Coordinates of C-alpha atoms and ligand atoms in Angstrom, one line a residue:
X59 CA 5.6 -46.7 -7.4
X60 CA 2.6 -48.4 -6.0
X61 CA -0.8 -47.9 -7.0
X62 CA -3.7 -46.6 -4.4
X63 CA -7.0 -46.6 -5.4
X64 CA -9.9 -45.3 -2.9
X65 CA -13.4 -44.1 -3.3
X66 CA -16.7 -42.5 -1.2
X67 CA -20.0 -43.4 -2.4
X68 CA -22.0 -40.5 -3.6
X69 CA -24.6 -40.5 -0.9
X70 CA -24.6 -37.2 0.2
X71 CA -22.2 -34.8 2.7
X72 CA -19.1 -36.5 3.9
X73 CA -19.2 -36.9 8.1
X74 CA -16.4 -37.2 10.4
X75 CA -15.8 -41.2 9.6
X76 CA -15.3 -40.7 5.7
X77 CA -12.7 -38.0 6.5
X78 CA -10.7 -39.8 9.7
X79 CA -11.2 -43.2 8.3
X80 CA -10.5 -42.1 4.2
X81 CA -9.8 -38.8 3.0
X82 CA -7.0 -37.9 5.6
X83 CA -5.3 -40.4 4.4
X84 CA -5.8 -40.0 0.8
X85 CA -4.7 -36.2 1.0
X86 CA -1.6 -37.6 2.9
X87 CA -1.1 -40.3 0.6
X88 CA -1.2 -38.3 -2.5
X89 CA 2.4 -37.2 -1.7
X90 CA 3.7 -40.8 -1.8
X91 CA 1.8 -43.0 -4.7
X92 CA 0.0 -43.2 -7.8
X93 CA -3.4 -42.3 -6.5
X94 CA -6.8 -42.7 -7.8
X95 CA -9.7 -41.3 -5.6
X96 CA -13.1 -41.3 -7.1
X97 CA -17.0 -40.8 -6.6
X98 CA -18.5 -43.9 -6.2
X99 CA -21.6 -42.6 -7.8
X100 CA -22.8 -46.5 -9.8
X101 CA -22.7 -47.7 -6.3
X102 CA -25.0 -45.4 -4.9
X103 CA -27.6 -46.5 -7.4
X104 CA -27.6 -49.4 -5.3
X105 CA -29.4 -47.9 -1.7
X106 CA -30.0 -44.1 -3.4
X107 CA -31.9 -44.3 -6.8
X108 CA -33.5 -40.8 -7.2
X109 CA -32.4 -39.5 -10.7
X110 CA -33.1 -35.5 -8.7
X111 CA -30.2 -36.2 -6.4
X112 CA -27.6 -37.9 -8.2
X113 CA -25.8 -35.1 -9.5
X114 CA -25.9 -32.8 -6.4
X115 CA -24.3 -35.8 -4.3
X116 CA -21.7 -36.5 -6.8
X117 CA -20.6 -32.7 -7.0
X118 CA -20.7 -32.6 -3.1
X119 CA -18.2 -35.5 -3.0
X120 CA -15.7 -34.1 -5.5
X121 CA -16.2 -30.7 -3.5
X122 CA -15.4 -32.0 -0.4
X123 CA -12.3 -34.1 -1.6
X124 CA -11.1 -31.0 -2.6
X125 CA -11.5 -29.0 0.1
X126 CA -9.8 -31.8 1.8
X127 CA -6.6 -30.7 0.3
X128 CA -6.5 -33.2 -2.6
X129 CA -4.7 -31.7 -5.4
X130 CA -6.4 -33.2 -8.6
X131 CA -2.6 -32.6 -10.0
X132 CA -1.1 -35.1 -7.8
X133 CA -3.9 -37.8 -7.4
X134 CA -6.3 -38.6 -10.2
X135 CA -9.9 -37.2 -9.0
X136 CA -12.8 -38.9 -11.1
X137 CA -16.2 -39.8 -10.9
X138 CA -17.0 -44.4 -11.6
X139 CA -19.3 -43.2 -14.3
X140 CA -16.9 -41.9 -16.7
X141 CA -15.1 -44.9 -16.8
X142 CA -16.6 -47.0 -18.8
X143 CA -13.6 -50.0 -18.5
X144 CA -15.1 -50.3 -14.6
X145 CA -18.4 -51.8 -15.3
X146 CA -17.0 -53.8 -18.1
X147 CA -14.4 -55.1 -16.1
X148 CA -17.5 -55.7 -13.0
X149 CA -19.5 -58.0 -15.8
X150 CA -15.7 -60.2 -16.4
X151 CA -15.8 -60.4 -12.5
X152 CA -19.1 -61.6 -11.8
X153 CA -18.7 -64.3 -14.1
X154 CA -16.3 -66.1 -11.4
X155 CA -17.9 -64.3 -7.9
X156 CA -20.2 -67.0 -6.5
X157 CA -24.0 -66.6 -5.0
X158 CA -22.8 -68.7 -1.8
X159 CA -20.0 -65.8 -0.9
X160 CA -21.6 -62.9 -2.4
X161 CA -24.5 -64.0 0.5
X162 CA -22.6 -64.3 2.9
X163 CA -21.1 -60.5 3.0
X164 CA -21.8 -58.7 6.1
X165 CA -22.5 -55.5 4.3
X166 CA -25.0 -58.0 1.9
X167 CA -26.7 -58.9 5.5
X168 CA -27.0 -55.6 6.9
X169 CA -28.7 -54.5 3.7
X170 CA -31.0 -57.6 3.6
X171 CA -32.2 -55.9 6.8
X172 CA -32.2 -52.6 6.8
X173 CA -33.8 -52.3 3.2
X174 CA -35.8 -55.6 2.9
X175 CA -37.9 -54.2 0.3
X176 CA -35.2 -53.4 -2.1
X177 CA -32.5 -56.4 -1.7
X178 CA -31.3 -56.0 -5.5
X179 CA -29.0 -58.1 -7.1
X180 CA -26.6 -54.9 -7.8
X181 CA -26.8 -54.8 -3.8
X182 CA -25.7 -58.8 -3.8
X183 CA -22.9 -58.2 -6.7
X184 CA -21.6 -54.3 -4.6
X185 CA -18.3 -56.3 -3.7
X186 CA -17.9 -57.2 -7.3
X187 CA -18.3 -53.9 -8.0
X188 CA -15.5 -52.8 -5.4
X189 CA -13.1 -55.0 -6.7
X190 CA -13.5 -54.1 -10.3
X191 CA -12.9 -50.4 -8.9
X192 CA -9.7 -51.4 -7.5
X193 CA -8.3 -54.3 -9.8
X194 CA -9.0 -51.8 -13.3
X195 CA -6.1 -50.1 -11.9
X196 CA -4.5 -53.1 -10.2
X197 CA -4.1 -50.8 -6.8
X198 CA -2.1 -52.5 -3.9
X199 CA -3.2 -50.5 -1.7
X200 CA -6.6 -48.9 -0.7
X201 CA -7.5 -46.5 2.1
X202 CA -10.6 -46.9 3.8
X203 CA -12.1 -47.7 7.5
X204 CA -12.9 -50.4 9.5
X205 CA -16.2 -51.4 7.8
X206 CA -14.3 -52.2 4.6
X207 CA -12.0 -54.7 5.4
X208 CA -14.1 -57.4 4.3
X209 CA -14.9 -56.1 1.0
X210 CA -10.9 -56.0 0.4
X211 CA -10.7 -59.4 1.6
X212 CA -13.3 -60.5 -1.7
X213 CA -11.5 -58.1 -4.4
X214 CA -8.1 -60.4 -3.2
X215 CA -10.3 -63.3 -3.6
X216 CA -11.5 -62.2 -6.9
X217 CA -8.3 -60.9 -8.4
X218 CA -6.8 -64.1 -7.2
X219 CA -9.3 -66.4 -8.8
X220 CA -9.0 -63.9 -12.3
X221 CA -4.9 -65.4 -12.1
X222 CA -5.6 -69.1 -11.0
X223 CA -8.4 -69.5 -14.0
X224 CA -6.4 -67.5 -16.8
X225 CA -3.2 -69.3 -15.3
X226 CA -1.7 -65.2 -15.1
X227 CA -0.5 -62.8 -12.4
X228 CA -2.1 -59.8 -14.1
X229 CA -3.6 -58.7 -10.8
X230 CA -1.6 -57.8 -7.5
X231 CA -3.5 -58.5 -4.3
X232 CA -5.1 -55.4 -2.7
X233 CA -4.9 -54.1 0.8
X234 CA -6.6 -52.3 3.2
X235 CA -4.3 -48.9 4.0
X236 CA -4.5 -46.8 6.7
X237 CA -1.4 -44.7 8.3
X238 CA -2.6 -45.5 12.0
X239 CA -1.9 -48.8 13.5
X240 CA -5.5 -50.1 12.7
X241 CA -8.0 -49.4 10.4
X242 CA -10.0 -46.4 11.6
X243 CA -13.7 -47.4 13.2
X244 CA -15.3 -43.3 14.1
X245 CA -18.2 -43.6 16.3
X246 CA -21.7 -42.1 16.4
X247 CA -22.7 -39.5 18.4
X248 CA -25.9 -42.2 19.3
X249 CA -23.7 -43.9 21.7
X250 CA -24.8 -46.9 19.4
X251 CA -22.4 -48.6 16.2
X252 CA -20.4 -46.7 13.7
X253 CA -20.6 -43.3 12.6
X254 CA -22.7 -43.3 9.0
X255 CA -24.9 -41.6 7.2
X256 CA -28.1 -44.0 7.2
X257 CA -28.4 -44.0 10.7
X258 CA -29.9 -40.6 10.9
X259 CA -28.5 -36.9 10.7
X260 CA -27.9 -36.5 14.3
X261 CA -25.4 -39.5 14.7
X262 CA -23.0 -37.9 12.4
X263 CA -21.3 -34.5 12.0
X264 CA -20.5 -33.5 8.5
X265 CA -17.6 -31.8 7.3
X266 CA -20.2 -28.8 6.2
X267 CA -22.0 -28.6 9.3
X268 CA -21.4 -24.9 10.9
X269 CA -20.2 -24.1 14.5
X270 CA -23.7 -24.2 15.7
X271 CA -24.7 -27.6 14.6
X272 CA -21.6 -28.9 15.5
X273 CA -22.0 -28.0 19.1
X274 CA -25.6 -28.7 18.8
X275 CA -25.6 -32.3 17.6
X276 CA -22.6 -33.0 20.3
X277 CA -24.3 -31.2 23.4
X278 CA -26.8 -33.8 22.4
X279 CA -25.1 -37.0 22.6
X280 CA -26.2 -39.9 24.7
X281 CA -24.2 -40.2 28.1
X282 CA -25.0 -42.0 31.2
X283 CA -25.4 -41.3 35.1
X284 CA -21.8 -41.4 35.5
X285 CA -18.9 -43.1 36.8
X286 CA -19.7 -45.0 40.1
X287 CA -16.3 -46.7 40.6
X288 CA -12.2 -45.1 40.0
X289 CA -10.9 -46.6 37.4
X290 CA -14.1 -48.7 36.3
X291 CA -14.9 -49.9 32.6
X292 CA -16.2 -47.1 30.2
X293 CA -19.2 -48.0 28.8
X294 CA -20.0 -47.8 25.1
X295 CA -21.8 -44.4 25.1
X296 CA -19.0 -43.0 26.7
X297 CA -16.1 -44.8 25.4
X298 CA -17.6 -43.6 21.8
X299 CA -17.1 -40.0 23.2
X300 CA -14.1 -40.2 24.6
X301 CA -12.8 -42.1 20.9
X302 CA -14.3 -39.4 19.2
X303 CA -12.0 -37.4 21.8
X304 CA -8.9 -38.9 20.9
X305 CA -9.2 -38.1 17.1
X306 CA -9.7 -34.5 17.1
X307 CA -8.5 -33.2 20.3
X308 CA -4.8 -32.9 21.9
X309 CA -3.6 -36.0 23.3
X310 CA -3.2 -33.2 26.9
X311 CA -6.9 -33.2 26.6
X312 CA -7.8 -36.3 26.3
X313 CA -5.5 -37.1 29.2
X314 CA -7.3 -34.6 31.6
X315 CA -10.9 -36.0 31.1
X316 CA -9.8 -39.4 31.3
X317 CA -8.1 -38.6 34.3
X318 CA -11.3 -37.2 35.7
X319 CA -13.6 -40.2 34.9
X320 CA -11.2 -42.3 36.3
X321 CA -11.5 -40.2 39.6
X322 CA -15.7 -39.8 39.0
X323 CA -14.9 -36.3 38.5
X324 CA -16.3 -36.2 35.2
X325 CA -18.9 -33.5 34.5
X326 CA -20.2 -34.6 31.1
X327 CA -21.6 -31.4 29.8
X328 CA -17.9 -29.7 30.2
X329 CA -16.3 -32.7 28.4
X330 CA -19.0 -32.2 25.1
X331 CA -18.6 -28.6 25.1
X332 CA -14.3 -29.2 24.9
X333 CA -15.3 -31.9 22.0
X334 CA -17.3 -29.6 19.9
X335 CA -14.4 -26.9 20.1
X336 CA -12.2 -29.4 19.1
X337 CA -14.0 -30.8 16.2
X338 CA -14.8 -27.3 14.9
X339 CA -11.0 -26.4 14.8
X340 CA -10.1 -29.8 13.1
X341 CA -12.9 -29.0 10.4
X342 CA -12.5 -25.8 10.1
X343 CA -9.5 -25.5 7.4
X344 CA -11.8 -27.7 5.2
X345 CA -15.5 -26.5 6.1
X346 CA -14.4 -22.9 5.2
X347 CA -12.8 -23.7 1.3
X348 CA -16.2 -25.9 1.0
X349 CA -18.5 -23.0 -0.1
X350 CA -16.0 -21.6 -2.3
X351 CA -14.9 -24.9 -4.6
X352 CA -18.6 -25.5 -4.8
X353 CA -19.4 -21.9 -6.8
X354 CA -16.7 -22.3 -8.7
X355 CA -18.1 -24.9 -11.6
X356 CA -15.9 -24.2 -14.6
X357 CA -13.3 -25.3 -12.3
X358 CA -15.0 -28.4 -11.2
X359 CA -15.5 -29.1 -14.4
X360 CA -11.8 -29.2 -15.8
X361 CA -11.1 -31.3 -12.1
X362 CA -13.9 -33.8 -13.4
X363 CA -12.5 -33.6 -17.1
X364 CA -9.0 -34.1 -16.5
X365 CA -9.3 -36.8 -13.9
X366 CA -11.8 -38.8 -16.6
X367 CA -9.0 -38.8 -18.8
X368 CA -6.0 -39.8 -16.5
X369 CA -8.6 -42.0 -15.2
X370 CA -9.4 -43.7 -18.7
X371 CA -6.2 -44.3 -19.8
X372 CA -5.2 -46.2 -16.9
X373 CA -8.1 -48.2 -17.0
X374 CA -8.2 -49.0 -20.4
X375 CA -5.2 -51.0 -20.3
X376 CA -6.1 -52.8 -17.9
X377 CA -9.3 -53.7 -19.8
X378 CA -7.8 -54.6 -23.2
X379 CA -5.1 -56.6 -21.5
X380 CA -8.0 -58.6 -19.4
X381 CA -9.8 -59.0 -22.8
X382 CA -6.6 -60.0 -24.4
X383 CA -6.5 -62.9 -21.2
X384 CA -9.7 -64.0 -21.6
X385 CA -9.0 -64.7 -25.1
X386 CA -11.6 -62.1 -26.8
X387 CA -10.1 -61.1 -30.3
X388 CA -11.2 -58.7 -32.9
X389 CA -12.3 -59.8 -36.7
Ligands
TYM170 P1 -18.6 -45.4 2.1 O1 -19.0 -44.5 1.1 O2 -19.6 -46.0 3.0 O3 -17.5 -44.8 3.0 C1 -16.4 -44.1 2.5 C2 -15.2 -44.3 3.3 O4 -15.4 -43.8 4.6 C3 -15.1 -44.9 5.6 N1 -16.0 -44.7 6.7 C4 -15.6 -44.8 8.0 N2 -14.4 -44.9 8.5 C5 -14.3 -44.9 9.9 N3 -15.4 -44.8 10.7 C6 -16.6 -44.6 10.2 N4 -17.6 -44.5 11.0 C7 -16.8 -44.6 8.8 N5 -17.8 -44.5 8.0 C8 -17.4 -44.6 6.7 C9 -15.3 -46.2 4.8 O5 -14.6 -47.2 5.4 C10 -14.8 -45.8 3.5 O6 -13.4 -45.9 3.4 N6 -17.7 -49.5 -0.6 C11 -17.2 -48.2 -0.2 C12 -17.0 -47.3 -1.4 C13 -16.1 -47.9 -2.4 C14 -14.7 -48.1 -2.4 C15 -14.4 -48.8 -3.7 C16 -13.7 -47.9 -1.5 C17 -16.6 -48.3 -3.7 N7 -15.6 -48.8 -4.4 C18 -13.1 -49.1 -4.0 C19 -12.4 -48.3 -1.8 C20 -12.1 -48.9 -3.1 C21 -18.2 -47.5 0.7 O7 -19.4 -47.8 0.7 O8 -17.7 -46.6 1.5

């Protein structure tokens, strides 16, 4: 059976992109492969270094996977930090990942800018990272969005470059998963790039947001004047809404608005309201079980516990085999 391996940085509430472009397709995936979903909690040490909210965001990851409808008895649930093996296997990695590449990663660039101040060398080495998450279990496939293709494209790089130097084929090549056609890119409600958590509160909806918010935060998403032209070119602010529109609502409904821009027809306000509806009933199944996994710590605990284990095993077998490559041997 194949091996999947997936994880969400612990940076705080999951929004509408984790879940369309990852988690749905973990919970769906957990019925078909060896899975491994965990908290990517060293990574978030990399953007997020306040010792006062690193627990917090961890527990809200692992509450949300599970109210996702992960079922830590099918798919192995753990948090990076209790596997040891992973940032062993990272410093083995690094040793072949070169300063030329490493630069040249978008998500390096984007950080160079947005955080100028703080452009650390864990920040430089994050794909090393990533493919030491995925190649300790040697995983062929991984589900995640758009935004992460790149960084699958460096753990095959990696990986490969572990077989050609050892003269092995210990690792499989990695790929990017999704059950849609194409990788999964959710928009922002800014009318702007990508749906994510650093650009601001109201450009995402999170899977704990209530009604309210919900229908708050979408009321107040950038539109335009309007359609001027039938049939003419959506532009991005809308296109993002109507996108947004084709992931949560029936495909019936997205039909009828469409049909109405295409006619200049459109009345904005009545096509937000029908897209905050929708996106409350698509999160509702997993906003209401939130509150309830997260009281419940003795059985987030055993979740955490057990998935450490299963976890541990796995990867430390990867780990002495790797050692055993490399040609590391005990006195
Ligand atoms: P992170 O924490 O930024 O995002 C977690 C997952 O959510 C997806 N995602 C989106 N998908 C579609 N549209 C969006 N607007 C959107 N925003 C986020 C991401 O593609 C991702 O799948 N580097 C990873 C975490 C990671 C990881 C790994 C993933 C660390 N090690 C090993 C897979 C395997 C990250 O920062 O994702």
């Amino acid at each position: 059976m194949e091996t999947v391996v997936s994880g969400i940085r612990s940076t705080g509430k999951l929004h509408l992109g984790n879940y369309y472009g990852a988690v749905q397709n973990f919970v769906k995936m957990q019925h078909e492969f060896n899975c491994f979903f965990f908290i990517a909690d060293y990574h978030s040490l990399t953007t997020h270094p306040t010792p006062a909210d690193l627990h917090g965001n961890v527990k809200q990851v692992l509450v949300e996977y599970l109210a996702a409808g992960i079922d830590p008895e099918r798919a192995t649930i753990y948090v990076q930090s209790d596997i040891p093996e992973i940032p062993e296997l990272y410093l083995f990695l690094n040793m072949n990942a070169y300063l030329g590449e490493l630069e040249r990663s978008t998500s390096f660039k984007d950080k160079v800018r947005s955080q100028s101040d703080n452009v650390n060398a864990g920040l430089l080495t994050y794909p090393v990272l990533m493919a030491a998450d995925i190649l300790i279990h040697r995983a062929t496939k991984v589900p995640v969005g758009k935004d992460q293709e790149q960084h699958l494209e460096m753990a095959r790089t990696f990986g490969n470059r572990f077989n050609r130097m050892y003269n092995t084929e210990y690792f499989p090549e990695p790929y990017a998963f999704s059950f849609t056609d194409n990788l999964v890119k959710i928009p922002g409600l800014d009318g702007k790039g990508k749906m994510g958590k650093s650009e601001g509160e109201a450009n995402a909806v999170f899977l704990s947001d209530s009604p309210e918010v919900i229908r708050k935060k979408v009321m107040k998403a950038v539109t335009d004047a309007g359609p001027t032209e039938e049939n003419q070119q959506k532009p991005d602010v809308i296109s993002n809404l109507f996108s947004l529109m084709k992931v949560v609502s029936a495909e019936d409904t997205y039909s009828y608005f469409d049909d109405l821009y295409n006619k200049c027809q459109i009345r904005y306000g009545d096509l937000k309201k029908q897209l905050a509806e929708d996106m409350i009933l698509a999160t509702a199944p997993v906003r209401e079980r939130i509150n309830d996994i997260a009281s419940n710590a003795p059985y987030l605990s055993k979740v955490a516990r057990l998935g450490a284990e299963k976890a541990r095993a796995s990867a430390s077998k990867t780990l002495n085999d790797v050692r055993e490559i490399i040609g590391f041997r005990h006195f």
